[in-house]
Amino acid sequence: MSSKLILGEALPNIPWEEKPERCRGVVWRSEKNPIIPRDLLPTSNSIFNSAVVPYKGQFAGVFRCDDTRRVMQLHSGKSKDGLHWEIDPEPIHFVCTDPEIGRFVYGYDPRVCWIEDRYYVTWCNGYHGPTIGVAYTHDFETFYQMENAFLPFNRNGVLFPRRIGGKYVMLSRPSDSGHTPFGDIFCSESPDMVHWGCHRHVMSPRGSWQATKIGAGPTPIETTEGWLLIYHGVLTSCNGFVYSMGAALLDREQPWKVLYRTEPYLLSPQKLYECVGDVPNVVFPCAALADADTGRIAIYYGGADTVTCLAFTQADELIDFIKGNSVV
Ligand code: BMA
C-alpha cells in the first residue's frame, strides 16, 4: 500500500487487477484487454484513444469511434464499473453559438478533465486542419462547444485539472496537417479557457522510442512529487511509426519544467491487439483514473488504432521508476 502521494480524491471503485507475478515492468495490462471491442456499436469500425472519468459514483467518458464510413467522431458513454461501457450510438452533437466553430468536420483523440464545476473535453478538431477543440458538459448528455484553443495545426490538447497561478493550463503538440514527423510538447495558459498565451516549451523528442515526436496523454495527476504526466512517444522504424507510453514528473507550479522523464518506455506495443489492427504498433494513452487512498492508477489506452485497453500501475512504484530511470 502506498503512502499518500496522489493529491486528489479517493476512488475506491477504480477498476483494478493486481500485478501478475511474471510482470517485470511497473505498468501491467488488464487480463480483460481489449476492454472495448472495435464493433461495440453497430456502425463502429474502431473504438480507441478514448477518455474516461469518475462520474456520480460510476464512470463516464468520451470515445473516439470511427464509423464504417471511416468518419472520425466522438461519442458519449457511461459505465458502472469502468470496464463495461454503454456508448451512445449517436455521435455527440455539440451545442455551439457560432456556426463557424460549430460546423463539425471530424473529431478524434478526446481527453476529459474535471475543473471546478464541469467536465471539459478537448480533442483534435477539424478546422482547416487539425487543431484543439474545447467543450464542456455537466452530464455527458449535452456538450457546449467553445472556441478552438489554438490555430491549426495542433494535436494532443491536455488540460491540467486545476488552475495554476490563477490560470487554466493546457499542454499541446503543434504539428502539421498530415502524419507529422516531428513534435514537442508545449504548455499554454488562459484566464478564461478561450484566449491562450504565455506559451512555454515543455519537452522535445529524445532518442529511441520517443525519437520522432511526443504528445501528452491523460490529464496529469497531481502528486507530492510533481504532476505525473503519462505521454506517448514515437519511433520511426523501417515499417512506420511505433507508439509507446512513457511518463514524466512536471513542476507543480511551473508545469513546463520537467523534473524527471523516463528513458525506457513503460509500455510498448507487444500484445496482438497493440501490434495488429488498422494502424499496427500503437499504444496511445488518453485517460487515467487514480485513487488517492491506495495510489492505484488505471490507464486507458488505444491499441493499434482499433480497440480500447486498460493498464495498471501503482503511484509509488511508478514515481520511483521515473526518478530512477530519468533522462532529465
Ligand atoms: C496520431 C493520431 C492518433 C493515432 C496515431 C497512430 O497522429 O491520429 O489518433 O493513434 O496517430 O496512428
Short mmCIF file of C-alpha atoms and ligand atoms in Angstrom, two decimals:
data_model
loop_
_atom_site.label_atom_id
_atom_site.label_comp_id
_atom_site.label_asym_id
_atom_site.label_seq_id
_atom_site.Cartn_x
_atom_site.Cartn_y
_atom_site.Cartn_z
CA MET A 1 0.00 0.00 0.00
CA SER A 2 1.44 3.42 -0.96
CA SER A 3 1.74 6.33 1.39
CA LYS A 4 -0.37 9.14 0.00
CA LEU A 5 1.46 10.56 -2.98
CA ILE A 6 -1.58 11.40 -5.07
CA LEU A 7 -3.15 14.76 -4.20
CA GLY A 8 -6.73 14.08 -5.15
CA GLU A 9 -9.86 12.21 -4.34
CA ALA A 10 -10.30 8.65 -3.19
CA LEU A 11 -11.71 6.37 -5.88
CA PRO A 12 -12.45 3.09 -4.10
CA ASN A 13 -14.24 1.60 -7.12
CA ILE A 14 -11.33 2.19 -9.51
CA PRO A 15 -11.01 -0.73 -11.96
CA TRP A 16 -8.12 -2.79 -10.65
CA GLU A 17 -6.18 -6.02 -11.12
CA GLU A 18 -3.15 -6.99 -9.05
CA LYS A 19 0.21 -7.09 -10.77
CA PRO A 20 0.84 -10.57 -12.20
CA GLU A 21 3.92 -12.24 -10.69
CA ARG A 22 5.55 -12.69 -14.08
CA CYS A 23 5.34 -8.93 -14.83
CA ARG A 24 8.73 -7.23 -14.75
CA GLY A 25 7.59 -3.69 -15.52
CA VAL A 26 5.86 -1.03 -13.42
CA VAL A 27 2.83 -0.95 -15.73
CA TRP A 28 0.82 -4.10 -16.42
CA ARG A 29 -2.04 -4.82 -18.79
CA SER A 30 -5.57 -5.89 -17.89
CA GLU A 31 -6.24 -9.58 -18.45
CA LYS A 32 -9.54 -8.40 -19.95
CA ASN A 33 -7.96 -6.46 -22.80
CA PRO A 34 -9.22 -5.21 -25.07
CA ILE A 35 -11.97 -3.96 -22.78
CA ILE A 36 -13.87 -2.33 -25.66
CA PRO A 37 -14.00 -4.22 -28.95
CA ARG A 38 -13.90 -2.36 -32.24
CA ASP A 39 -17.50 -3.24 -33.13
CA LEU A 40 -19.32 -2.40 -29.89
CA LEU A 41 -21.58 -0.07 -31.87
CA PRO A 42 -23.48 -1.31 -34.93
CA THR A 43 -21.70 1.26 -37.07
CA SER A 44 -18.24 1.38 -35.48
CA ASN A 45 -15.12 0.40 -37.38
CA SER A 46 -12.99 1.03 -34.31
CA ILE A 47 -13.24 2.49 -30.77
CA PHE A 48 -9.92 3.66 -29.34
CA ASN A 49 -7.93 6.62 -27.93
CA SER A 50 -10.78 7.45 -25.56
CA ALA A 51 -11.23 9.37 -22.30
CA VAL A 52 -12.82 8.19 -19.06
CA VAL A 53 -13.55 9.98 -15.74
CA PRO A 54 -15.33 9.21 -12.45
CA TYR A 55 -18.95 10.35 -12.67
CA LYS A 56 -21.62 10.24 -9.96
CA GLY A 57 -20.07 7.24 -8.20
CA GLN A 58 -19.68 5.46 -11.53
CA PHE A 59 -17.86 6.38 -14.75
CA ALA A 60 -18.46 8.39 -17.90
CA GLY A 61 -16.39 9.13 -20.94
CA VAL A 62 -15.96 10.45 -24.44
CA PHE A 63 -14.99 7.87 -27.02
CA ARG A 64 -13.32 8.05 -30.37
CA CYS A 65 -15.49 5.97 -32.67
CA ASP A 66 -14.51 5.86 -36.30
CA ASP A 67 -17.57 4.62 -38.18
CA THR A 68 -17.79 2.27 -41.14
CA ARG A 69 -17.54 5.24 -43.47
CA ARG A 70 -14.28 5.92 -41.59
CA VAL A 71 -15.60 9.25 -40.32
CA MET A 72 -13.87 10.11 -37.02
CA GLN A 73 -16.48 11.07 -34.43
CA LEU A 74 -16.87 11.49 -30.68
CA HIS A 75 -19.47 9.55 -28.70
CA SER A 76 -20.55 9.84 -25.08
CA GLY A 77 -20.59 6.75 -22.84
CA LYS A 78 -21.39 5.60 -19.32
CA SER A 79 -20.29 2.64 -17.22
CA LYS A 80 -20.94 1.24 -13.77
CA ASP A 81 -17.50 -0.36 -13.39
CA GLY A 82 -15.20 1.37 -15.90
CA LEU A 83 -14.93 -1.88 -17.87
CA HIS A 84 -18.31 -2.47 -19.47
CA TRP A 85 -19.43 0.54 -21.44
CA GLU A 86 -22.68 1.74 -22.88
CA ILE A 87 -21.71 4.06 -25.68
CA ASP A 88 -24.35 6.23 -27.29
CA PRO A 89 -24.67 5.04 -30.90
CA GLU A 90 -25.41 8.63 -31.89
CA PRO A 91 -22.31 10.86 -32.05
CA ILE A 92 -22.09 13.95 -29.83
CA HIS A 93 -23.77 16.93 -31.49
CA PHE A 94 -22.09 19.89 -29.84
CA VAL A 95 -24.19 22.93 -28.96
CA CYS A 96 -22.34 25.95 -30.29
CA THR A 97 -23.49 29.55 -30.65
CA ASP A 98 -21.08 30.23 -33.52
CA PRO A 99 -21.84 28.17 -36.66
CA GLU A 100 -18.30 28.78 -37.94
CA ILE A 101 -16.83 26.94 -34.98
CA GLY A 102 -19.71 24.52 -34.51
CA ARG A 103 -19.54 23.10 -38.06
CA PHE A 104 -18.32 19.60 -37.29
CA VAL A 105 -15.71 18.24 -39.67
CA TYR A 106 -14.08 15.50 -37.61
CA GLY A 107 -13.13 14.84 -34.00
CA TYR A 108 -10.65 12.41 -32.52
CA ASP A 109 -8.41 11.58 -29.55
CA PRO A 110 -10.60 13.18 -26.81
CA ARG A 111 -9.45 13.97 -23.29
CA VAL A 112 -11.86 14.77 -20.44
CA CYS A 113 -10.89 16.85 -17.42
CA TRP A 114 -12.95 17.93 -14.40
CA ILE A 115 -12.11 21.52 -13.43
CA GLU A 116 -14.01 23.28 -10.66
CA ASP A 117 -17.61 22.72 -11.72
CA ARG A 118 -17.70 20.92 -15.05
CA TYR A 119 -16.10 18.38 -17.32
CA TYR A 120 -14.06 19.90 -20.12
CA VAL A 121 -13.47 17.94 -23.29
CA THR A 122 -10.50 18.67 -25.53
CA TRP A 123 -9.96 16.83 -28.80
CA CYS A 124 -8.33 17.02 -32.17
CA ASN A 125 -10.90 19.06 -34.07
CA GLY A 126 -11.04 19.55 -37.83
CA TYR A 127 -10.94 23.28 -38.61
CA HIS A 128 -8.91 23.85 -41.77
CA GLY A 129 -6.73 21.05 -40.50
CA PRO A 130 -6.33 19.55 -37.05
CA THR A 131 -6.44 21.85 -34.03
CA ILE A 132 -7.62 21.67 -30.41
CA GLY A 133 -11.39 21.77 -29.89
CA VAL A 134 -12.76 22.65 -26.45
CA ALA A 135 -16.19 21.91 -24.99
CA TYR A 136 -17.76 21.32 -21.62
CA THR A 137 -20.53 19.20 -20.20
CA HIS A 138 -22.21 18.72 -16.86
CA ASP A 139 -23.99 15.46 -17.62
CA PHE A 140 -22.39 13.76 -20.65
CA GLU A 141 -25.66 14.39 -22.48
CA THR A 142 -25.33 17.99 -23.63
CA PHE A 143 -21.93 19.29 -24.70
CA TYR A 144 -21.29 23.00 -25.25
CA GLN A 145 -18.56 23.78 -27.73
CA MET A 146 -16.28 26.77 -27.12
CA GLU A 147 -13.62 28.42 -29.29
CA ASN A 148 -10.81 26.27 -30.58
CA ALA A 149 -7.83 26.79 -28.27
CA PHE A 150 -5.16 27.23 -30.93
CA LEU A 151 -4.56 27.84 -34.61
CA PRO A 152 -4.14 24.76 -36.75
CA PHE A 153 -2.10 22.60 -36.78
CA ASN A 154 -2.11 21.19 -33.31
CA ARG A 155 -2.99 17.93 -31.54
CA ASN A 156 -2.97 16.30 -28.11
CA GLY A 157 -4.51 19.17 -26.14
CA VAL A 158 -4.50 18.12 -22.47
CA LEU A 159 -5.81 20.32 -19.64
CA PHE A 160 -4.49 20.36 -16.08
CA PRO A 161 -7.25 19.58 -13.56
CA ARG A 162 -6.89 22.83 -11.60
CA ARG A 163 -5.87 26.41 -12.26
CA ILE A 164 -2.17 27.04 -11.74
CA GLY A 165 -1.21 30.59 -10.78
CA GLY A 166 -4.87 31.51 -11.28
CA LYS A 167 -4.88 30.36 -14.94
CA TYR A 168 -6.22 27.39 -16.85
CA VAL A 169 -3.27 25.47 -18.27
CA MET A 170 -3.12 23.21 -21.32
CA LEU A 171 -0.43 21.07 -22.87
CA SER A 172 -0.45 20.68 -26.64
CA ARG A 173 1.66 19.46 -29.51
CA PRO A 174 1.93 21.78 -32.53
CA SER A 175 2.03 19.61 -35.66
CA ASP A 176 1.42 19.62 -39.40
CA SER A 177 -1.69 18.64 -41.35
CA GLY A 178 -0.56 15.07 -42.01
CA HIS A 179 1.18 12.28 -40.16
CA THR A 180 3.55 14.72 -38.51
CA PRO A 181 7.18 13.53 -38.40
CA PHE A 182 8.12 15.89 -35.53
CA GLY A 183 6.61 17.28 -32.35
CA ASP A 184 7.40 18.82 -28.98
CA ILE A 185 5.04 19.33 -26.04
CA PHE A 186 4.23 22.96 -25.16
CA CYS A 187 2.34 24.49 -22.23
CA SER A 188 -0.10 27.42 -22.57
CA GLU A 189 -2.18 29.46 -20.14
CA SER A 190 -5.60 31.07 -20.31
CA PRO A 191 -7.60 33.31 -17.96
CA ASP A 192 -10.92 32.20 -19.44
CA MET A 193 -10.47 28.94 -21.41
CA VAL A 194 -10.85 30.99 -24.63
CA HIS A 195 -7.71 33.14 -25.01
CA TRP A 196 -4.49 31.16 -24.77
CA GLY A 197 -0.96 32.57 -24.41
CA CYS A 198 2.26 32.52 -22.36
CA HIS A 199 3.38 29.51 -24.39
CA ARG A 200 6.29 27.61 -22.86
CA HIS A 201 8.29 24.68 -24.16
CA VAL A 202 7.99 21.55 -22.02
CA MET A 203 9.93 18.81 -23.75
CA SER A 204 11.26 17.53 -27.07
CA PRO A 205 11.59 14.07 -28.58
CA ARG A 206 14.60 12.34 -27.17
CA GLY A 207 16.10 9.20 -28.70
CA SER A 208 14.91 5.64 -29.19
CA TRP A 209 11.19 5.01 -28.52
CA GLN A 210 10.50 8.76 -28.26
CA ALA A 211 12.81 9.95 -31.06
CA THR A 212 10.30 11.25 -33.63
CA LYS A 213 7.58 13.03 -31.66
CA ILE A 214 5.88 13.04 -28.27
CA GLY A 215 2.42 14.04 -27.05
CA ALA A 216 0.69 14.39 -23.69
CA GLY A 217 -1.71 11.57 -22.81
CA PRO A 218 -4.11 11.55 -19.86
CA THR A 219 -4.97 14.56 -17.68
CA PRO A 220 -1.88 14.99 -15.45
CA ILE A 221 -2.23 13.56 -11.94
CA GLU A 222 -1.10 15.85 -9.12
CA THR A 223 1.29 14.16 -6.70
CA THR A 224 3.56 15.36 -3.91
CA GLU A 225 6.46 14.74 -6.33
CA GLY A 226 5.06 16.87 -9.18
CA TRP A 227 2.47 16.47 -11.92
CA LEU A 228 2.55 12.92 -13.17
CA LEU A 229 2.30 13.15 -16.95
CA ILE A 230 1.82 9.95 -18.90
CA TYR A 231 2.63 10.56 -22.56
CA HIS A 232 3.20 8.82 -25.86
CA GLY A 233 6.47 8.74 -27.74
CA VAL A 234 7.00 7.73 -31.34
CA LEU A 235 9.86 5.91 -33.02
CA THR A 236 10.16 5.74 -36.82
CA SER A 237 11.05 2.20 -37.82
CA CYS A 238 11.60 0.91 -41.36
CA ASN A 239 7.99 -0.26 -41.10
CA GLY A 240 6.49 3.06 -39.93
CA PHE A 241 5.68 4.74 -36.63
CA VAL A 242 5.73 2.83 -33.32
CA TYR A 243 3.78 4.46 -30.44
CA SER A 244 4.84 3.67 -26.85
CA MET A 245 3.96 5.03 -23.41
CA GLY A 246 6.30 6.88 -21.03
CA ALA A 247 5.94 9.26 -18.09
CA ALA A 248 7.38 12.46 -16.67
CA LEU A 249 7.12 14.50 -13.48
CA LEU A 250 6.49 18.21 -14.01
CA ASP A 251 6.93 21.03 -11.51
CA ARG A 252 3.65 21.68 -9.70
CA GLU A 253 3.68 25.47 -10.03
CA GLN A 254 5.65 25.80 -13.28
CA PRO A 255 4.49 22.73 -15.17
CA TRP A 256 6.63 23.49 -18.21
CA LYS A 257 9.63 22.48 -16.08
CA VAL A 258 10.38 18.77 -16.41
CA LEU A 259 11.78 17.28 -13.21
CA TYR A 260 12.17 13.68 -14.39
CA ARG A 261 11.36 11.72 -17.52
CA THR A 262 11.61 8.02 -18.30
CA GLU A 263 14.43 6.86 -20.53
CA PRO A 264 12.88 3.38 -21.02
CA TYR A 265 9.28 3.14 -22.14
CA LEU A 266 6.61 1.98 -19.68
CA LEU A 267 4.59 0.04 -22.24
CA SER A 268 5.27 -0.62 -25.91
CA PRO A 269 3.18 -2.45 -28.50
CA GLN A 270 3.75 -6.14 -27.81
CA LYS A 271 0.36 -7.80 -27.48
CA LEU A 272 -1.53 -8.82 -30.59
CA TYR A 273 -4.21 -6.15 -30.01
CA GLU A 274 -1.48 -3.47 -29.94
CA CYS A 275 0.52 -4.83 -32.88
CA VAL A 276 -2.28 -5.77 -35.27
CA GLY A 277 -5.16 -3.53 -36.27
CA ASP A 278 -5.94 -0.60 -38.52
CA VAL A 279 -2.62 1.02 -37.57
CA PRO A 280 -0.16 -1.57 -36.26
CA ASN A 281 2.15 -0.99 -33.28
CA VAL A 282 0.24 1.71 -31.40
CA VAL A 283 -0.16 2.14 -27.64
CA PHE A 284 -1.90 5.52 -27.20
CA PRO A 285 -2.90 6.59 -23.63
CA CYS A 286 -5.67 9.20 -23.32
CA ALA A 287 -7.03 8.84 -19.77
CA ALA A 288 -6.14 7.68 -16.27
CA LEU A 289 -8.15 7.13 -13.11
CA ALA A 290 -6.37 7.47 -9.77
CA ASP A 291 -7.26 6.50 -6.21
CA ALA A 292 -5.51 8.83 -3.77
CA ASP A 293 -6.07 6.39 -0.88
CA THR A 294 -4.25 3.41 -2.36
CA GLY A 295 -2.11 5.02 -5.10
CA ARG A 296 -3.75 2.81 -7.70
CA ILE A 297 -3.80 4.17 -11.24
CA ALA A 298 -5.79 2.73 -14.18
CA ILE A 299 -4.65 3.90 -17.62
CA TYR A 300 -6.95 3.77 -20.66
CA TYR A 301 -5.17 3.48 -23.97
CA GLY A 302 -5.92 2.75 -27.60
CA GLY A 303 -4.50 -0.42 -29.15
CA ALA A 304 -3.46 -0.36 -32.84
CA ASP A 305 -5.99 2.43 -33.59
CA THR A 306 -8.69 -0.22 -33.25
CA VAL A 307 -9.65 -1.13 -29.66
CA THR A 308 -9.65 0.35 -26.15
CA CYS A 309 -7.40 -1.21 -23.50
CA LEU A 310 -6.62 -0.82 -19.83
CA ALA A 311 -3.34 -0.98 -17.90
CA PHE A 312 -2.50 -0.54 -14.23
CA THR A 313 0.28 0.93 -12.13
CA GLN A 314 0.90 1.90 -8.53
CA ALA A 315 1.85 5.57 -7.88
CA ASP A 316 4.79 4.89 -5.55
CA GLU A 317 6.36 2.27 -7.82
CA LEU A 318 5.84 4.39 -10.91
CA ILE A 319 7.28 7.55 -9.35
CA ASP A 320 10.33 5.63 -8.07
CA PHE A 321 10.79 4.21 -11.55
CA ILE A 322 10.56 7.62 -13.24
CA LYS A 323 13.10 9.10 -10.83
CA GLY A 324 15.44 6.12 -11.05
CA ASN A 325 15.35 5.89 -14.85
CA SER A 326 15.29 9.53 -15.87
CA VAL A 327 16.99 11.24 -18.80
CA VAL A 328 16.50 14.80 -17.48
C1 BMA B 1 -1.82 10.07 -34.48
C2 BMA B 1 -3.29 10.21 -34.20
C3 BMA B 1 -3.74 9.11 -33.26
C4 BMA B 1 -3.28 7.76 -33.72
C5 BMA B 1 -1.81 7.77 -34.07
C6 BMA B 1 -1.36 6.46 -34.66
O1 BMA B 1 -1.40 11.02 -35.42
O2 BMA B 1 -4.02 10.12 -35.40
O3 BMA B 1 -5.14 9.10 -33.24
O4 BMA B 1 -3.50 6.81 -32.69
O5 BMA B 1 -1.55 8.80 -34.99
O6 BMA B 1 -1.99 6.22 -35.90
#
